[in-house]
Amino acid sequence: MRPRGAPSTRCRPRCWRRTCQSHGVGGREVRTREPTLLGRERCPGCRWTHRYAARVSPQRLLLLVGVPLGLLIAFLAPAWTGYDEHTHFARAVDMAGGSLFATHEEGLGTPIPASYSEDTLLVQQNWVDGNPAWTAALTGDLLGSSPDGRTVHVDLRPTNASPPVAYLPAAVGMLVPVAVDAPGVLALWAGRIANLAAYLGLAVLAVRTASAFRWTLAALALLPMHLTLGATISPDALTTAALFLVVALWTRIRADEEIPLWLLVSGTLLLALAKPPYFLVLALLPVAGFRRRTPEGRLAARVGAGTLGLGLLVTLLNSATKYQAVTSTMGYGDLALQPEVQRERLLGDLPGFAWASVETWFTELNHYVQDWFRNFGFFTSRLPAALPWLFLLLLVAALLHLDRKDFRGLRGPDRWLLGLGAAGMILVLFSSSYVYFTDHVAYDTIGQQMARYSAPLLVVMLLAGAPRRLVQALDRLPEEMARLVLAAIPVLATASILLTWLVTGTADRY
C-alpha cells in the first residue's frame, strides 16, 4: 500500500511545453502536513498543480462551503434586500434588455417593467413596517406578479460609478427571464445564481493560480460579507473576485513562475474595468515585475501598468456629476451632490482629512468587523457582538498556521509595499466617501460605507499585518483543526443571519 503523502504512480508531468523529461511525480507539488516537497525539482516551463496529502485542498474547501452557503443566501435572503440590490437589479434588467450603457430617458435611468418596481417596493415596505422579512405568502404573491406592459422610470445614477463589466454576470443570468416577461423574483434569483457562479469561479481560479497564500485567498473568499455580495446582485462580487485574482498573479510574479499571457491580460483587464478604485491594486504587478528583472517580470510589469492606466482612464470618464449615491443607504436624508465643492474642501485640509480618516478607522473598526460577519445588506444577525471578533482572531490564527511558510517568506520591501498600499487604499476610499457620499463640511459620515468597501482589501491587510511571531507558536495546531475553523466560521455566521429572519420572522435594522 502506498504511504499517505507519497507520490502516486499515476502522477505524470504536466509540462505544457512538453519539454519536461522528469518522471514520476514530475511537475506536481505534493504538500504533506510538514509541508515537505516530494518529487523532483521543477523544470523551466512546468506548470505545477498543487496537490495536498489531506483530503481538503483550498479550492475544494472553497467549493464545498461556498456553493451550498451561496445557494442558501441566493434563495433565502429576502428579495432585493442585499446591499443596494434594488438599484443594481434595475441596472442588470436594463442590460439584459439590450442596453449595455444606461439609457438617458428622463435623465440617466431606464424604463423597466412596472411590476418589477412594485415588487421591490412591496418587500421593502414589509421591512419598514416591521413585518416578517420573507414569508411563503409573500413569495407566492411575487411569483404571481408578471410584467403587464406598463413601465416605470428608474434612476440609475447610483450605478454610474461601475462600468458595465461589473454587472455582466447578473445580466447574462437574467437574459431569459427578462425576455419572456418572467416574474421579477425569478429574474432576481437567476441573476443571483449567475453572479454567484462568476464569483466562485473567479475565486477558485485565483486559488489555483496563486503560488502562495492559497488558504488565505480561499478563506477570505468565504467571508460572510463576500459571500453575500456574491450571492446577491452587486458589482462588488466580480470586483472582489478580480482583486483576488490579481493578488494571485502577484504571488506568481514574486515566485518567478510563468504566467500564461491570456490569464495575465484577462485578469488585469477584469479588475481595471470593475468597480473603482480597486484597480489601484494593479500597482503591485509593475513594482514586483520590475524588481525581478526577468523577461517574464518585465512583461507582467508592462501589462500591469497598462491596465492600471486603463482603469484610471475609465474611472475619470465615469466620475462625472451624473453619479448619485443611493440615498436609502445614507442614513442622513437626501444628498446634495456637489463633488467639486467637496473635493476643494478635502484638498484644502489634507492633514485634517488624514487625521480624521485614521480616527474614523479605529473608532469604527468594531462596526466594520460586525458587518463582515453579521450583516446581509439591510439585515443583521443576533450573534453576540464578541463573536465576530472571536471569528476574526480564529481566522487569522488558522491562516498563520496553514500558510505559515508563505507568511515567513513575505518580508522586507514586499511586505512594506503591501502595508503602504493597504493604508493608501483606505485613504482613497475615505476620500471617495467624502466627495460622493456626503455634503457635510465635517468628516462625520465618511466611514458609513467602509465596512463593505474595505472588505476586499482584507487580503492585502492580512498579508502585510498578520503577526509573524505567532507562526511558531501555532506550529502545534493540528492541520485538521485549522481547516475546520476556516469551514465553520462562514457556516456559523451565515446560518445565524438566515435563522434570524426565517425562525423569528424579524430582523434587526441596518
Short mmCIF file of C-alpha atoms in Angstrom, two decimals:
data_model
loop_
_atom_site.label_atom_id
_atom_site.label_comp_id
_atom_site.label_asym_id
_atom_site.label_seq_id
_atom_site.Cartn_x
_atom_site.Cartn_y
_atom_site.Cartn_z
CA MET A 1 0.00 0.00 0.00
CA ARG A 2 1.31 3.44 -0.90
CA PRO A 3 2.04 5.53 2.22
CA ARG A 4 -0.10 8.60 2.69
CA GLY A 5 1.57 11.61 1.10
CA ALA A 6 3.84 9.56 -1.16
CA PRO A 7 3.76 10.26 -4.91
CA SER A 8 1.28 8.23 -6.87
CA THR A 9 2.45 6.11 -9.78
CA ARG A 10 -0.38 7.67 -11.76
CA CYS A 11 1.11 11.16 -11.45
CA ARG A 12 2.61 12.42 -14.66
CA PRO A 13 4.41 15.63 -15.56
CA ARG A 14 2.12 18.43 -16.74
CA CYS A 15 4.55 20.46 -18.78
CA TRP A 16 2.53 22.47 -21.28
CA ARG A 17 5.62 22.95 -23.44
CA ARG A 18 6.20 19.17 -23.42
CA THR A 19 9.90 19.74 -22.72
CA CYS A 20 9.97 18.24 -19.25
CA GLN A 21 11.90 14.97 -19.10
CA SER A 22 11.21 14.19 -15.45
CA HIS A 23 9.26 11.14 -14.38
CA GLY A 24 7.07 10.03 -11.51
CA VAL A 25 5.67 12.97 -9.65
CA GLY A 26 7.02 15.33 -12.32
CA GLY A 27 5.96 18.93 -12.07
CA ARG A 28 3.40 18.32 -9.37
CA GLU A 29 3.87 19.63 -5.89
CA VAL A 30 2.76 17.40 -3.01
CA ARG A 31 2.40 19.05 0.35
CA THR A 32 2.31 16.89 3.43
CA ARG A 33 1.46 18.00 6.95
CA GLU A 34 5.07 19.11 7.38
CA PRO A 35 4.95 20.99 4.02
CA THR A 36 7.65 18.72 2.55
CA LEU A 37 8.13 18.95 -1.18
CA LEU A 38 8.12 15.48 -2.69
CA GLY A 39 9.41 14.67 -6.14
CA ARG A 40 11.95 16.29 -8.37
CA GLU A 41 12.83 19.91 -8.90
CA ARG A 42 10.59 21.70 -11.34
CA CYS A 43 11.97 22.38 -14.78
CA PRO A 44 11.53 25.63 -16.73
CA GLY A 45 8.09 25.77 -18.30
CA CYS A 46 6.45 23.29 -15.93
CA ARG A 47 3.01 24.30 -14.69
CA TRP A 48 2.63 22.96 -11.19
CA THR A 49 -0.62 21.59 -9.91
CA HIS A 50 -0.73 21.87 -6.13
CA ARG A 51 -1.59 18.56 -4.52
CA TYR A 52 -2.27 18.12 -0.82
CA ALA A 53 -1.86 14.96 1.21
CA ALA A 54 -5.04 15.73 3.15
CA ARG A 55 -8.48 15.40 1.58
CA VAL A 56 -9.31 19.10 1.64
CA SER A 57 -7.38 21.48 -0.59
CA PRO A 58 -8.02 25.25 -0.57
CA GLN A 59 -10.11 25.25 -3.74
CA ARG A 60 -12.07 22.21 -2.60
CA LEU A 61 -12.84 23.93 0.71
CA LEU A 62 -13.96 26.99 -1.21
CA LEU A 63 -16.41 24.96 -3.30
CA LEU A 64 -17.64 22.66 -0.53
CA VAL A 65 -18.51 25.60 1.70
CA GLY A 66 -19.15 28.37 -0.80
CA VAL A 67 -21.61 26.62 -3.12
CA PRO A 68 -24.20 25.49 -0.53
CA LEU A 69 -23.94 28.68 1.53
CA GLY A 70 -24.16 30.82 -1.58
CA LEU A 71 -27.27 28.99 -2.78
CA LEU A 72 -28.90 29.39 0.63
CA ILE A 73 -28.26 33.12 0.54
CA ALA A 74 -29.45 33.44 -3.06
CA PHE A 75 -32.81 31.78 -2.40
CA LEU A 76 -33.49 32.52 1.27
CA ALA A 77 -32.27 36.10 1.59
CA PRO A 78 -35.30 38.39 1.17
CA ALA A 79 -35.60 39.66 -2.37
CA TRP A 80 -33.98 43.00 -3.23
CA THR A 81 -32.56 43.45 0.27
CA GLY A 82 -28.87 42.95 -0.49
CA TYR A 83 -26.51 45.89 -0.49
CA ASP A 84 -28.35 48.44 -2.70
CA GLU A 85 -29.68 45.42 -4.57
CA HIS A 86 -32.86 47.09 -5.80
CA THR A 87 -30.80 49.62 -7.78
CA HIS A 88 -28.30 47.05 -9.08
CA PHE A 89 -31.22 44.83 -10.10
CA ALA A 90 -32.64 47.62 -12.25
CA ARG A 91 -29.25 48.12 -13.94
CA ALA A 92 -28.96 44.38 -14.66
CA VAL A 93 -32.52 44.34 -16.07
CA ASP A 94 -31.57 47.24 -18.33
CA MET A 95 -28.50 45.35 -19.60
CA ALA A 96 -30.47 42.12 -20.05
CA GLY A 97 -32.88 44.11 -22.20
CA GLY A 98 -30.06 45.11 -24.54
CA SER A 99 -28.73 48.39 -23.09
CA LEU A 100 -25.05 47.94 -22.32
CA PHE A 101 -24.89 51.50 -21.02
CA ALA A 102 -27.64 53.23 -19.06
CA THR A 103 -30.18 54.97 -21.27
CA HIS A 104 -30.87 58.67 -20.93
CA GLU A 105 -34.62 58.91 -20.93
CA GLU A 106 -35.74 61.49 -18.35
CA GLY A 107 -32.13 61.74 -17.19
CA LEU A 108 -29.71 58.91 -16.55
CA GLY A 109 -32.05 55.98 -16.00
CA THR A 110 -34.09 53.33 -17.70
CA PRO A 111 -37.69 52.18 -18.08
CA ILE A 112 -38.24 48.75 -16.54
CA PRO A 113 -41.46 46.73 -16.11
CA ALA A 114 -43.64 48.40 -13.52
CA SER A 115 -44.27 45.09 -11.76
CA TYR A 116 -40.53 44.76 -11.02
CA SER A 117 -40.52 48.12 -9.26
CA GLU A 118 -43.78 47.38 -7.42
CA ASP A 119 -42.47 44.02 -6.18
CA THR A 120 -39.32 45.69 -4.90
CA LEU A 121 -41.33 48.31 -3.03
CA LEU A 122 -43.60 45.60 -1.57
CA VAL A 123 -40.68 43.73 0.00
CA GLN A 124 -39.07 46.92 1.28
CA GLN A 125 -42.34 48.18 2.74
CA ASN A 126 -42.75 44.92 4.65
CA TRP A 127 -39.36 45.54 6.20
CA VAL A 128 -40.13 49.19 7.00
CA ASP A 129 -43.45 48.22 8.64
CA GLY A 130 -41.74 45.65 10.86
CA ASN A 131 -43.43 42.66 9.21
CA PRO A 132 -41.67 39.32 8.63
CA ALA A 133 -38.99 39.85 6.04
CA TRP A 134 -39.66 36.71 3.99
CA THR A 135 -42.76 34.51 4.10
CA ALA A 136 -44.32 31.83 1.92
CA ALA A 137 -47.34 34.07 1.27
CA LEU A 138 -45.13 36.92 0.13
CA THR A 139 -43.18 34.58 -2.15
CA GLY A 140 -46.44 33.40 -3.71
CA ASP A 141 -47.52 36.98 -4.35
CA LEU A 142 -44.20 37.75 -6.01
CA LEU A 143 -44.34 34.63 -8.20
CA GLY A 144 -47.81 35.68 -9.36
CA SER A 145 -46.69 39.15 -10.38
CA SER A 146 -45.57 39.35 -14.01
CA PRO A 147 -44.92 42.29 -16.37
CA ASP A 148 -48.13 43.56 -17.99
CA GLY A 149 -46.76 46.09 -20.44
CA ARG A 150 -46.54 49.02 -18.04
CA THR A 151 -43.12 50.57 -17.44
CA VAL A 152 -41.66 52.90 -14.85
CA HIS A 153 -38.53 55.04 -15.00
CA VAL A 154 -35.76 54.06 -12.56
CA ASP A 155 -32.88 56.37 -11.66
CA LEU A 156 -29.59 54.63 -12.49
CA ARG A 157 -27.20 57.35 -11.38
CA PRO A 158 -26.10 55.28 -8.35
CA THR A 159 -24.76 52.64 -10.76
CA ASN A 160 -22.82 55.06 -12.94
CA ALA A 161 -19.58 54.63 -10.97
CA SER A 162 -19.22 51.00 -12.09
CA PRO A 163 -18.55 50.06 -15.74
CA PRO A 164 -20.95 47.54 -17.34
CA VAL A 165 -18.42 44.72 -16.87
CA ALA A 166 -19.23 44.52 -13.16
CA TYR A 167 -22.91 43.79 -13.98
CA LEU A 168 -22.34 41.32 -16.81
CA PRO A 169 -22.72 38.05 -14.79
CA ALA A 170 -26.10 39.06 -13.35
CA ALA A 171 -27.28 40.49 -16.69
CA VAL A 172 -26.38 37.28 -18.54
CA GLY A 173 -28.26 35.21 -15.97
CA MET A 174 -31.34 37.40 -16.37
CA LEU A 175 -31.45 37.33 -20.19
CA VAL A 176 -34.08 34.60 -20.47
CA PRO A 177 -36.35 35.70 -17.56
CA VAL A 178 -36.41 39.28 -18.84
CA ALA A 179 -37.03 38.18 -22.44
CA VAL A 180 -40.04 36.01 -21.51
CA ASP A 181 -41.51 38.54 -19.04
CA ALA A 182 -41.00 36.23 -16.06
CA PRO A 183 -41.90 37.43 -12.55
CA GLY A 184 -39.37 39.80 -11.06
CA VAL A 185 -38.39 37.42 -8.27
CA LEU A 186 -37.47 34.74 -10.84
CA ALA A 187 -35.32 37.24 -12.71
CA LEU A 188 -33.72 38.18 -9.40
CA TRP A 189 -32.93 34.56 -8.50
CA ALA A 190 -31.47 33.92 -11.95
CA GLY A 191 -29.25 36.98 -11.63
CA ARG A 192 -28.15 35.96 -8.14
CA ILE A 193 -27.20 32.45 -9.27
CA ALA A 194 -25.22 33.78 -12.24
CA ASN A 195 -23.44 36.30 -10.03
CA LEU A 196 -22.60 33.55 -7.52
CA ALA A 197 -21.24 31.29 -10.26
CA ALA A 198 -19.00 34.05 -11.60
CA TYR A 199 -17.77 34.98 -8.13
CA LEU A 200 -16.93 31.45 -7.03
CA GLY A 201 -15.47 30.57 -10.43
CA LEU A 202 -13.06 33.51 -10.34
CA ALA A 203 -12.22 32.85 -6.69
CA VAL A 204 -11.36 29.21 -7.45
CA LEU A 205 -9.24 30.35 -10.40
CA ALA A 206 -7.40 32.75 -8.10
CA VAL A 207 -6.70 29.99 -5.57
CA ARG A 208 -5.47 27.60 -8.27
CA THR A 209 -3.31 30.29 -9.85
CA ALA A 210 -1.63 31.52 -6.67
CA SER A 211 1.78 30.13 -5.77
CA ALA A 212 1.43 31.30 -2.15
CA PHE A 213 -1.26 32.25 0.38
CA ARG A 214 -3.77 29.88 -1.21
CA TRP A 215 -5.55 29.14 2.07
CA THR A 216 -5.74 32.88 2.77
CA LEU A 217 -7.40 33.58 -0.58
CA ALA A 218 -9.88 30.73 -0.11
CA ALA A 219 -10.79 31.75 3.44
CA LEU A 220 -11.35 35.41 2.61
CA ALA A 221 -13.45 34.46 -0.41
CA LEU A 222 -15.70 32.70 2.12
CA LEU A 223 -16.02 35.77 4.34
CA PRO A 224 -19.78 36.13 5.02
CA MET A 225 -19.88 39.64 3.56
CA HIS A 226 -18.13 38.48 0.38
CA LEU A 227 -20.47 35.50 0.04
CA THR A 228 -23.43 37.85 0.46
CA LEU A 229 -22.17 40.13 -2.29
CA GLY A 230 -21.52 37.10 -4.48
CA ALA A 231 -24.96 35.58 -3.94
CA THR A 232 -26.90 38.80 -4.50
CA ILE A 233 -26.87 41.22 -7.42
CA SER A 234 -23.94 43.54 -6.81
CA PRO A 235 -20.95 44.78 -8.82
CA ASP A 236 -18.81 44.25 -5.72
CA ALA A 237 -18.83 40.47 -6.29
CA LEU A 238 -16.92 40.46 -9.56
CA THR A 239 -14.68 43.28 -8.29
CA THR A 240 -13.67 41.33 -5.18
CA ALA A 241 -13.00 38.13 -7.12
CA ALA A 242 -10.94 40.04 -9.70
CA LEU A 243 -8.88 41.57 -6.89
CA PHE A 244 -8.19 38.09 -5.51
CA LEU A 245 -7.04 37.00 -8.97
CA VAL A 246 -4.63 39.94 -9.26
CA VAL A 247 -3.16 39.10 -5.85
CA ALA A 248 -2.71 35.52 -7.07
CA LEU A 249 -0.88 36.79 -10.16
CA TRP A 250 1.34 38.89 -7.88
CA THR A 251 2.34 35.78 -5.91
CA ARG A 252 3.43 34.09 -9.13
CA ILE A 253 5.50 37.11 -10.18
CA ARG A 254 7.23 37.09 -6.77
CA ALA A 255 8.00 33.38 -7.18
CA ASP A 256 9.37 33.88 -10.73
CA GLU A 257 6.77 31.44 -12.04
CA GLU A 258 5.47 31.68 -15.56
CA ILE A 259 2.00 33.13 -16.10
CA PRO A 260 0.01 32.33 -19.26
CA LEU A 261 -0.40 35.55 -21.21
CA TRP A 262 -4.17 35.10 -21.58
CA LEU A 263 -4.55 34.83 -17.81
CA LEU A 264 -2.34 37.84 -17.13
CA VAL A 265 -4.17 40.06 -19.61
CA SER A 266 -7.71 38.92 -18.78
CA GLY A 267 -7.18 39.04 -15.02
CA THR A 268 -5.77 42.55 -15.02
CA LEU A 269 -8.35 43.82 -17.52
CA LEU A 270 -11.14 42.46 -15.36
CA LEU A 271 -10.02 44.45 -12.33
CA ALA A 272 -9.32 47.56 -14.42
CA LEU A 273 -12.89 47.50 -15.77
CA ALA A 274 -14.57 46.55 -12.48
CA LYS A 275 -15.76 48.86 -9.74
CA PRO A 276 -13.25 51.62 -8.89
CA PRO A 277 -10.97 52.41 -7.14
CA TYR A 278 -9.78 48.81 -6.62
CA PHE A 279 -7.90 48.92 -9.93
CA LEU A 280 -5.16 50.67 -7.91
CA VAL A 281 -4.19 47.23 -6.56
CA LEU A 282 -2.79 46.60 -10.05
CA ALA A 283 0.19 48.73 -8.98
CA LEU A 284 1.52 45.62 -7.23
CA LEU A 285 2.32 43.99 -10.58
CA PRO A 286 4.65 46.58 -12.15
CA VAL A 287 6.53 47.04 -8.87
CA ALA A 288 7.01 43.29 -8.40
CA GLY A 289 7.74 42.70 -12.09
CA PHE A 290 10.44 45.34 -12.49
CA ARG A 291 12.12 44.22 -9.26
CA ARG A 292 12.54 40.70 -10.67
CA ARG A 293 14.43 41.96 -13.76
CA THR A 294 13.45 38.96 -15.87
CA PRO A 295 11.73 39.00 -19.28
CA GLU A 296 8.60 37.48 -17.75
CA GLY A 297 8.68 40.00 -14.89
CA ARG A 298 9.06 42.94 -17.25
CA LEU A 299 6.17 41.68 -19.39
CA ALA A 300 3.94 41.35 -16.32
CA ALA A 301 5.01 44.83 -15.22
CA ARG A 302 4.09 46.36 -18.58
CA VAL A 303 0.72 44.62 -18.66
CA GLY A 304 0.00 45.67 -15.08
CA ALA A 305 1.00 49.28 -15.74
CA GLY A 306 -1.08 49.41 -18.92
CA THR A 307 -4.24 48.09 -17.28
CA LEU A 308 -3.63 50.38 -14.29
CA GLY A 309 -3.68 53.33 -16.68
CA LEU A 310 -6.81 51.97 -18.35
CA GLY A 311 -8.57 51.69 -15.00
CA LEU A 312 -7.65 55.27 -14.18
CA LEU A 313 -8.94 56.48 -17.55
CA VAL A 314 -12.26 54.63 -17.19
CA THR A 315 -12.69 55.99 -13.67
CA LEU A 316 -12.08 59.57 -14.80
CA LEU A 317 -14.64 59.15 -17.59
CA ASN A 318 -17.24 57.79 -15.16
CA SER A 319 -16.59 60.23 -12.31
CA ALA A 320 -18.86 62.89 -13.74
CA THR A 321 -21.58 64.72 -11.86
CA LYS A 322 -24.08 62.20 -13.25
CA TYR A 323 -23.21 59.93 -10.31
CA GLN A 324 -25.60 59.95 -7.34
CA ALA A 325 -25.30 57.82 -4.23
CA VAL A 326 -28.21 55.61 -3.23
CA THR A 327 -29.95 57.84 -0.70
CA SER A 328 -31.59 54.91 1.09
CA THR A 329 -28.17 53.86 2.36
CA MET A 330 -27.07 57.27 3.53
CA GLY A 331 -28.99 57.38 6.78
CA TYR A 332 -29.00 61.18 6.97
CA GLY A 333 -31.55 62.26 4.39
CA ASP A 334 -31.23 63.42 0.82
CA LEU A 335 -27.77 64.14 -0.53
CA ALA A 336 -26.95 67.40 -2.29
CA LEU A 337 -24.33 66.07 -4.69
CA GLN A 338 -21.50 68.59 -5.01
CA PRO A 339 -18.29 66.69 -5.79
CA GLU A 340 -16.37 69.79 -6.91
CA VAL A 341 -17.11 71.59 -3.64
CA GLN A 342 -16.28 68.54 -1.53
CA ARG A 343 -13.06 67.95 -3.47
CA GLU A 344 -11.91 71.53 -2.87
CA ARG A 345 -12.69 71.21 0.83
CA LEU A 346 -10.69 67.99 1.07
CA LEU A 347 -7.66 69.32 -0.83
CA GLY A 348 -7.66 72.41 1.35
CA ASP A 349 -7.49 70.37 4.54
CA LEU A 350 -5.33 67.31 3.76
CA PRO A 351 -3.76 67.00 7.26
CA GLY A 352 -7.19 67.26 8.88
CA PHE A 353 -8.64 64.72 6.47
CA ALA A 354 -5.78 62.27 7.06
CA TRP A 355 -6.21 62.52 10.83
CA ALA A 356 -9.99 62.17 10.55
CA SER A 357 -9.55 59.05 8.40
CA VAL A 358 -7.21 57.40 10.90
CA GLU A 359 -9.50 58.32 13.78
CA THR A 360 -12.60 57.07 11.94
CA TRP A 361 -10.95 53.76 11.04
CA PHE A 362 -10.01 52.89 14.60
CA THR A 363 -13.12 54.26 16.31
CA GLU A 364 -15.48 52.50 13.87
CA LEU A 365 -13.45 49.31 13.40
CA ASN A 366 -15.82 47.38 15.66
CA HIS A 367 -18.71 48.33 13.36
CA TYR A 368 -16.78 47.06 10.35
CA VAL A 369 -15.94 43.74 11.99
CA GLN A 370 -19.58 43.26 12.99
CA ASP A 371 -20.70 43.84 9.40
CA TRP A 372 -18.10 41.45 7.94
CA PHE A 373 -19.64 38.57 9.89
CA ARG A 374 -23.20 39.58 10.85
CA ASN A 375 -24.74 41.67 8.10
CA PHE A 376 -26.64 40.84 4.89
CA GLY A 377 -27.48 44.19 3.34
CA PHE A 378 -30.38 45.51 5.39
CA PHE A 379 -30.37 42.65 7.90
CA THR A 380 -28.14 41.84 10.85
CA SER A 381 -27.92 38.59 12.80
CA ARG A 382 -28.34 38.35 16.55
CA LEU A 383 -24.92 36.89 17.23
CA PRO A 384 -23.29 38.28 20.38
CA ALA A 385 -21.10 41.24 19.48
CA ALA A 386 -17.99 39.49 20.79
CA LEU A 387 -18.30 36.54 18.38
CA PRO A 388 -17.27 38.41 15.19
CA TRP A 389 -14.04 39.42 16.91
CA LEU A 390 -13.51 35.82 18.00
CA PHE A 391 -14.18 34.67 14.43
CA LEU A 392 -11.61 37.15 13.12
CA LEU A 393 -8.93 36.06 15.61
CA LEU A 394 -9.54 32.38 14.91
CA LEU A 395 -9.44 33.03 11.17
CA VAL A 396 -6.08 34.81 11.41
CA ALA A 397 -4.65 32.07 13.65
CA ALA A 398 -5.73 29.30 11.28
CA LEU A 399 -4.29 31.09 8.25
CA LEU A 400 -1.00 31.81 10.00
CA HIS A 401 -0.70 28.08 10.54
CA LEU A 402 -1.87 26.81 7.15
CA ASP A 403 0.11 29.40 5.15
CA ARG A 404 2.97 29.62 7.66
CA LYS A 405 5.68 29.07 5.07
CA ASP A 406 4.31 31.85 2.89
CA PHE A 407 3.95 34.32 5.77
CA ARG A 408 7.51 33.64 6.85
CA GLY A 409 8.74 34.26 3.32
CA LEU A 410 6.93 37.60 2.90
CA ARG A 411 9.19 40.20 4.43
CA GLY A 412 11.21 43.27 3.59
CA PRO A 413 10.17 45.55 0.70
CA ASP A 414 7.34 43.28 -0.45
CA ARG A 415 5.67 43.36 2.94
CA TRP A 416 6.17 47.11 3.33
CA LEU A 417 4.73 47.64 -0.14
CA LEU A 418 1.57 45.76 0.80
CA GLY A 419 1.20 47.65 4.07
CA LEU A 420 1.62 51.07 2.49
CA GLY A 421 -0.66 50.08 -0.37
CA ALA A 422 -3.42 48.97 2.00
CA ALA A 423 -3.17 52.21 4.00
CA GLY A 424 -3.23 54.26 0.81
CA MET A 425 -6.29 52.40 -0.47
CA ILE A 426 -8.14 53.07 2.79
CA LEU A 427 -7.41 56.79 2.43
CA VAL A 428 -8.64 56.70 -1.17
CA LEU A 429 -11.89 55.04 -0.06
CA PHE A 430 -12.41 57.61 2.70
CA SER A 431 -11.79 60.45 0.26
CA SER A 432 -14.27 58.96 -2.23
CA SER A 433 -16.86 58.73 0.54
CA TYR A 434 -16.30 62.37 1.44
CA VAL A 435 -16.58 63.58 -2.15
CA TYR A 436 -19.53 61.47 -3.31
CA PHE A 437 -21.38 60.22 -0.22
CA THR A 438 -21.74 63.37 1.86
CA ASP A 439 -22.36 67.09 1.51
CA HIS A 440 -21.13 67.84 5.05
CA VAL A 441 -18.17 70.07 5.80
CA ALA A 442 -17.14 67.79 8.66
CA TYR A 443 -15.86 64.23 8.21
CA ASP A 444 -18.54 62.70 10.42
CA THR A 445 -20.02 60.29 7.85
CA ILE A 446 -17.03 59.21 5.74
CA GLY A 447 -16.93 55.76 7.36
CA GLN A 448 -20.57 54.86 6.85
CA GLN A 449 -19.92 52.52 3.90
CA MET A 450 -16.39 51.49 4.86
CA ALA A 451 -17.28 48.01 6.17
CA ARG A 452 -18.25 46.89 2.67
CA TYR A 453 -15.65 48.93 0.80
CA SER A 454 -12.71 47.81 2.94
CA ALA A 455 -13.61 44.10 2.94
CA PRO A 456 -11.91 43.30 -0.43
CA LEU A 457 -8.69 44.80 0.94
CA LEU A 458 -8.59 42.37 3.85
CA VAL A 459 -6.37 40.04 1.83
CA VAL A 460 -3.75 42.79 1.40
CA MET A 461 -4.06 43.94 5.02
CA LEU A 462 -3.72 40.40 6.32
CA LEU A 463 -0.67 39.60 4.21
CA ALA A 464 1.05 42.77 5.41
CA GLY A 465 -0.09 42.97 9.02
CA ALA A 466 -0.51 39.42 10.31
CA PRO A 467 1.89 38.97 13.27
CA ARG A 468 4.70 36.64 12.18
CA ARG A 469 5.70 35.99 15.78
CA LEU A 470 2.60 33.85 16.19
CA VAL A 471 3.57 31.49 13.37
CA GLN A 472 5.98 29.49 15.51
CA ALA A 473 3.56 29.48 18.44
CA LEU A 474 0.87 27.97 16.19
CA ASP A 475 3.06 25.21 14.76
CA ARG A 476 1.46 22.62 17.03
CA LEU A 477 -2.06 23.45 15.89
CA PRO A 478 -3.48 20.37 14.13
CA GLU A 479 -3.99 20.82 10.39
CA GLU A 480 -7.50 19.38 10.58
CA MET A 481 -8.44 21.84 13.30
CA ALA A 482 -7.21 24.81 11.26
CA ARG A 483 -9.19 23.69 8.22
CA LEU A 484 -12.25 23.09 10.37
CA VAL A 485 -12.02 26.67 11.61
CA LEU A 486 -11.99 28.01 8.05
CA ALA A 487 -15.12 26.00 7.22
CA ALA A 488 -17.00 26.55 10.47
CA ILE A 489 -16.75 30.34 10.63
CA PRO A 490 -18.71 31.13 7.42
CA VAL A 491 -21.19 28.34 8.17
CA LEU A 492 -21.96 29.61 11.68
CA ALA A 493 -22.08 33.27 10.66
CA THR A 494 -24.30 32.66 7.62
CA ALA A 495 -26.63 30.31 9.47
CA SER A 496 -27.12 32.84 12.25
CA ILE A 497 -28.16 35.55 9.80
CA LEU A 498 -30.56 33.26 7.93
CA LEU A 499 -32.11 31.97 11.14
CA THR A 500 -32.64 35.50 12.40
CA TRP A 501 -35.47 36.08 9.95
CA LEU A 502 -36.50 32.54 8.99
CA VAL A 503 -37.15 31.38 12.56
CA THR A 504 -38.00 34.56 14.43
CA GLY A 505 -39.70 36.26 11.48
CA THR A 506 -37.99 39.53 12.31
CA ALA A 507 -34.68 41.18 11.61
CA ASP A 508 -32.65 43.89 13.25
CA ARG A 509 -32.44 47.16 11.38
CA TYR A 510 -29.31 48.04 9.45
#
